[in-house]
């Protein structure tokens, strides 16, 4: 009985965490470039009451084992691309591909797929920044500084190269190309909030797409990548998690009733 109580309690705890994950996904359904999370489960230690042992036709062909519940083994992030929304804002950028933008924070470089950029007058310089004021980095890890005349006529091509029209209407090259990096294992990145990720030993170091071969990411100006959360899918997962939580609570109640019956037995 005690084994049933603990196993069911662990099941309830795992489903509670699962609901937390699903709720966070639903809360961020409208967050730009948000990537949904998914809980992965694994069973726990087994108690072996009898081992399979077939010798000369004698013995048992299968083992007698009883498990001790479940736990969350990992919370993985899906980096599948979200839908693209046209905004017509020349400073809104979306990435098609596996790349990430690089931004400079007080704690060092961070990585994001949120391309809702702004311009900010920092110490008399017009810089391309995130919504939180973090400078966007170009190739060479330099901050992108633009002349005032570039704001209304800025053009960013698919490779990230920035051009603009001067006061005479002539197209000028800014000399900056937005840096795009990728990771061997993006699921290993550490989410830090504000749509930012940090590297970890599991993700590997960022590699500039300029230094890689094969297909490269494309930058789309005037678009934003939406969250990849599918509301219907998450609601189905939420119902399943709720039912699993409920049935585990029923298992605890049943085990408790059986213990109560055993305690009330009279000689």
Short mmCIF file of C-alpha atoms in Angstrom, two decimals:
data_model
loop_
_atom_site.label_atom_id
_atom_site.label_comp_id
_atom_site.label_asym_id
_atom_site.label_seq_id
_atom_site.Cartn_x
_atom_site.Cartn_y
_atom_site.Cartn_z
CA UNK A 1 0.00 0.00 0.00
CA UNK A 2 2.72 2.43 0.95
CA UNK A 3 4.33 1.88 -2.44
CA UNK A 4 1.07 2.87 -4.15
CA UNK A 5 0.80 6.03 -2.05
CA UNK A 6 4.28 7.23 -2.94
CA UNK A 7 4.01 6.30 -6.64
CA UNK A 8 0.70 8.11 -7.04
CA UNK A 9 2.02 11.13 -5.14
CA UNK A 10 4.99 11.33 -7.51
CA UNK A 11 2.56 11.08 -10.41
CA UNK A 12 0.58 14.04 -9.08
CA UNK A 13 3.77 16.04 -8.58
CA UNK A 14 4.94 15.32 -12.15
CA UNK A 15 1.57 16.31 -13.62
CA UNK A 16 1.55 19.49 -11.56
CA UNK A 17 4.88 20.45 -13.15
CA UNK A 18 3.47 19.49 -16.55
CA UNK A 19 0.51 21.84 -16.03
CA UNK A 20 2.94 24.61 -15.04
CA UNK A 21 4.78 24.13 -18.34
CA UNK A 22 1.58 24.09 -20.41
CA UNK A 23 0.29 27.18 -18.62
CA UNK A 24 3.48 29.06 -19.40
CA UNK A 25 3.13 28.10 -23.07
CA UNK A 26 -0.43 29.41 -23.16
CA UNK A 27 0.54 32.60 -21.35
CA UNK A 28 3.10 33.31 -24.09
CA UNK A 29 0.88 32.55 -27.07
CA UNK A 30 1.28 36.15 -28.27
CA UNK A 31 4.94 36.61 -27.28
CA UNK A 32 7.13 37.41 -30.27
CA UNK A 33 9.36 34.47 -31.26
CA UNK A 34 8.45 32.51 -28.11
CA UNK A 35 9.41 28.82 -28.25
CA UNK A 36 7.15 26.34 -26.49
CA UNK A 37 8.36 23.90 -23.84
CA UNK A 38 7.53 20.23 -23.48
CA UNK A 39 7.86 17.97 -20.44
CA UNK A 40 9.56 14.59 -20.83
CA UNK A 41 8.87 11.86 -18.30
CA UNK A 42 10.78 8.80 -17.15
CA UNK A 43 9.98 5.98 -14.75
CA UNK A 44 11.84 5.57 -11.48
CA UNK A 45 13.61 2.71 -9.71
CA UNK A 46 12.08 -0.77 -9.93
CA UNK A 47 11.93 -3.26 -7.09
CA UNK A 48 12.67 -6.75 -8.42
CA UNK A 49 10.70 -9.36 -6.51
CA UNK A 50 11.65 -12.21 -8.82
CA UNK A 51 14.04 -12.38 -11.76
CA UNK A 52 13.37 -14.16 -15.03
CA UNK A 53 15.34 -17.37 -15.01
CA UNK A 54 14.73 -20.21 -17.46
CA UNK A 55 17.12 -23.11 -17.04
CA UNK A 56 16.38 -26.40 -18.80
CA UNK A 57 12.69 -25.49 -19.04
CA UNK A 58 12.39 -24.60 -15.36
CA UNK A 59 11.82 -21.16 -13.89
CA UNK A 60 9.99 -18.00 -14.94
CA UNK A 61 10.18 -16.47 -18.43
CA UNK A 62 9.51 -12.95 -17.14
CA UNK A 63 10.65 -10.95 -14.14
CA UNK A 64 8.38 -9.75 -11.36
CA UNK A 65 9.11 -6.02 -10.93
CA UNK A 66 7.18 -3.14 -9.40
CA UNK A 67 7.95 0.48 -10.25
CA UNK A 68 8.18 3.41 -7.87
CA UNK A 69 6.54 6.20 -9.83
CA UNK A 70 7.54 8.85 -12.36
CA UNK A 71 9.54 12.03 -12.59
CA UNK A 72 10.19 14.84 -15.07
CA UNK A 73 13.45 13.94 -16.83
CA UNK A 74 13.75 17.05 -19.01
CA UNK A 75 11.94 20.15 -20.22
CA UNK A 76 12.82 20.61 -23.87
CA UNK A 77 12.22 23.71 -25.95
CA UNK A 78 10.90 23.38 -29.49
CA UNK A 79 12.71 25.71 -31.89
CA UNK A 80 10.34 25.10 -34.77
CA UNK A 81 9.57 28.34 -36.60
CA UNK A 82 6.45 30.28 -35.71
CA UNK A 83 4.17 31.94 -38.24
CA UNK A 84 5.32 35.21 -39.80
CA UNK A 85 3.29 38.39 -39.33
CA UNK A 86 3.69 41.31 -41.70
CA UNK A 87 4.09 44.59 -39.80
CA UNK A 88 5.39 46.97 -42.51
CA UNK A 89 7.78 48.35 -39.87
CA UNK A 90 11.26 48.53 -41.45
CA UNK A 91 12.89 47.80 -38.07
CA UNK A 92 10.94 44.57 -37.55
CA UNK A 93 12.99 41.57 -38.65
CA UNK A 94 12.19 37.86 -38.78
CA UNK A 95 14.61 34.98 -39.28
CA UNK A 96 13.83 32.12 -41.61
CA UNK A 97 16.18 29.33 -40.63
CA UNK A 98 18.04 28.23 -37.52
CA UNK A 99 19.83 31.49 -36.77
CA UNK A 100 19.73 33.88 -33.81
CA UNK A 101 20.35 37.62 -33.53
CA UNK A 102 23.14 38.68 -31.17
CA UNK A 103 22.54 41.51 -28.67
CA UNK A 104 24.87 43.02 -26.10
CA UNK A 105 23.62 43.11 -22.51
CA UNK A 106 25.42 44.32 -19.37
CA UNK A 107 26.19 40.64 -18.68
CA UNK A 108 27.65 39.98 -22.10
CA UNK A 109 26.24 38.83 -25.45
CA UNK A 110 22.87 37.12 -25.52
CA UNK A 111 20.90 35.53 -28.35
CA UNK A 112 17.34 36.02 -29.53
CA UNK A 113 14.95 35.43 -32.41
CA UNK A 114 12.83 38.42 -31.43
CA UNK A 115 13.47 40.96 -34.17
CA UNK A 116 11.21 43.77 -32.93
CA UNK A 117 14.07 46.27 -32.94
CA UNK A 118 14.05 49.99 -32.26
CA UNK A 119 16.43 52.92 -32.67
CA UNK A 120 17.80 54.78 -29.68
CA UNK A 121 19.85 57.93 -29.30
CA UNK A 122 22.71 56.72 -27.11
CA UNK A 123 25.32 59.35 -26.29
CA UNK A 124 24.49 61.23 -29.46
CA UNK A 125 24.63 58.10 -31.64
CA UNK A 126 21.62 56.49 -33.33
CA UNK A 127 21.87 52.77 -32.54
CA UNK A 128 19.79 49.73 -33.46
CA UNK A 129 18.59 48.22 -30.16
CA UNK A 130 16.07 45.78 -28.71
CA UNK A 131 12.92 46.82 -26.86
CA UNK A 132 14.99 46.75 -23.65
CA UNK A 133 17.68 48.99 -25.11
CA UNK A 134 20.31 46.31 -25.73
CA UNK A 135 22.43 47.07 -28.82
CA UNK A 136 22.11 44.70 -31.76
CA UNK A 137 25.51 43.46 -32.94
CA UNK A 138 26.83 43.35 -36.48
CA UNK A 139 29.51 41.10 -37.93
CA UNK A 140 32.74 41.80 -36.08
CA UNK A 141 30.74 42.16 -32.84
CA UNK A 142 30.31 45.91 -33.34
CA UNK A 143 27.25 47.94 -32.42
CA UNK A 144 25.18 49.22 -35.33
CA UNK A 145 25.37 53.03 -35.50
CA UNK A 146 23.31 54.83 -38.15
CA UNK A 147 23.01 58.42 -39.34
CA UNK A 148 19.74 60.24 -38.61
CA UNK A 149 18.82 60.27 -42.31
CA UNK A 150 18.85 56.46 -42.36
CA UNK A 151 15.91 55.97 -40.01
CA UNK A 152 13.16 56.70 -42.53
CA UNK A 153 14.83 54.92 -45.46
CA UNK A 154 16.63 51.95 -43.93
CA UNK A 155 16.73 48.75 -45.97
CA UNK A 156 17.94 45.39 -44.69
CA UNK A 157 18.41 42.62 -47.23
CA UNK A 158 18.12 38.87 -46.67
CA UNK A 159 21.77 38.59 -45.65
CA UNK A 160 21.43 41.33 -43.03
CA UNK A 161 23.31 44.06 -44.92
CA UNK A 162 22.02 47.53 -44.06
CA UNK A 163 21.66 50.31 -46.62
CA UNK A 164 19.84 53.66 -46.57
CA UNK A 165 19.19 56.76 -48.64
CA UNK A 166 21.09 59.93 -47.91
CA UNK A 167 19.66 63.46 -48.05
CA UNK A 168 20.08 63.48 -51.83
CA UNK A 169 18.24 60.20 -52.27
CA UNK A 170 21.36 58.19 -53.07
CA UNK A 171 21.62 54.66 -51.68
CA UNK A 172 24.48 54.35 -49.21
CA UNK A 173 26.00 51.27 -47.62
CA UNK A 174 26.06 51.62 -43.82
CA UNK A 175 29.02 49.26 -43.57
CA UNK A 176 27.11 47.04 -41.15
CA UNK A 177 25.76 43.55 -41.60
CA UNK A 178 23.56 42.11 -38.85
CA UNK A 179 25.24 39.15 -37.22
CA UNK A 180 23.40 35.82 -37.31
CA UNK A 181 24.71 32.84 -35.34
CA UNK A 182 23.60 29.26 -34.89
CA UNK A 183 24.23 26.50 -32.35
CA UNK A 184 24.94 22.79 -32.63
CA UNK A 185 22.31 22.10 -29.97
CA UNK A 186 19.88 25.02 -29.54
CA UNK A 187 17.84 22.97 -27.04
CA UNK A 188 20.82 23.34 -24.70
CA UNK A 189 20.48 27.13 -24.55
CA UNK A 190 19.50 28.70 -21.23
CA UNK A 191 16.36 30.84 -21.40
CA UNK A 192 16.85 34.01 -19.35
CA UNK A 193 13.56 35.78 -20.00
CA UNK A 194 12.99 38.89 -22.15
CA UNK A 195 13.20 36.55 -25.18
CA UNK A 196 16.94 36.12 -24.55
CA UNK A 197 19.07 32.97 -24.43
CA UNK A 198 22.53 32.33 -23.04
CA UNK A 199 25.03 29.70 -24.05
CA UNK A 200 25.75 26.59 -22.00
CA UNK A 201 28.13 23.67 -22.25
CA UNK A 202 25.28 21.67 -23.81
CA UNK A 203 24.45 24.22 -26.52
CA UNK A 204 28.03 24.74 -27.62
CA UNK A 205 29.55 28.06 -28.63
CA UNK A 206 27.78 30.28 -31.17
CA UNK A 207 29.03 30.02 -34.74
CA UNK A 208 28.57 32.92 -37.13
CA UNK A 209 26.70 31.87 -40.25
CA UNK A 210 29.32 33.77 -42.23
CA UNK A 211 31.74 31.02 -41.24
CA UNK A 212 29.45 28.07 -42.02
CA UNK A 213 28.76 26.26 -45.25
CA UNK A 214 25.43 25.12 -46.59
CA UNK A 215 22.02 26.82 -46.35
CA UNK A 216 21.96 30.04 -44.35
CA UNK A 217 19.17 31.83 -42.53
CA UNK A 218 17.27 34.60 -44.28
CA UNK A 219 16.31 37.93 -42.72
CA UNK A 220 12.88 39.26 -43.67
CA UNK A 221 12.36 42.98 -43.18
CA UNK A 222 8.91 44.15 -42.14
CA UNK A 223 7.98 40.81 -40.56
CA UNK A 224 7.97 39.35 -37.05
CA UNK A 225 8.06 35.70 -36.04
CA UNK A 226 5.13 34.80 -33.83
CA UNK A 227 5.04 32.27 -30.99
CA UNK A 228 5.08 28.63 -32.12
CA UNK A 229 2.50 27.71 -29.46
CA UNK A 230 -0.62 26.04 -30.89
CA UNK A 231 -3.49 26.81 -28.51
CA UNK A 232 -5.59 23.75 -29.44
CA UNK A 233 -2.65 21.39 -28.89
CA UNK A 234 -1.88 22.93 -25.51
CA UNK A 235 -5.51 22.73 -24.41
CA UNK A 236 -5.58 19.02 -25.28
CA UNK A 237 -2.37 18.49 -23.30
CA UNK A 238 -3.89 20.42 -20.40
CA UNK A 239 -6.96 18.16 -20.33
CA UNK A 240 -4.77 15.03 -20.43
CA UNK A 241 -2.59 16.36 -17.59
CA UNK A 242 -5.66 17.23 -15.54
CA UNK A 243 -7.10 13.72 -15.98
CA UNK A 244 -3.76 12.14 -15.12
CA UNK A 245 -3.56 14.27 -11.96
CA UNK A 246 -7.11 13.28 -11.04
CA UNK A 247 -6.56 9.55 -11.53
CA UNK A 248 -3.39 9.67 -9.41
CA UNK A 249 -5.35 11.35 -6.63
CA UNK A 250 -7.92 8.54 -6.94
CA UNK A 251 -5.10 6.00 -6.56
CA UNK A 252 -4.01 7.69 -3.31
CA UNK A 253 -7.59 7.66 -2.05
CA UNK A 254 -7.98 3.98 -2.94
CA UNK A 255 -4.72 3.02 -1.21
CA UNK A 256 -5.79 4.99 1.85
CA UNK A 257 -9.15 3.21 1.93
CA UNK A 258 -7.43 -0.18 1.70
CA UNK A 259 -5.08 0.73 4.55
CA UNK A 260 -8.04 1.84 6.61
CA UNK A 261 -9.75 -1.50 5.98
CA UNK A 262 -6.60 -3.38 7.01
CA UNK A 263 -6.32 -1.34 10.22
CA UNK A 264 -9.93 -2.10 11.12
CA UNK A 265 -9.56 -5.87 10.82
CA UNK A 266 -10.31 -7.71 14.05
CA UNK A 267 -9.00 -11.05 15.15
#
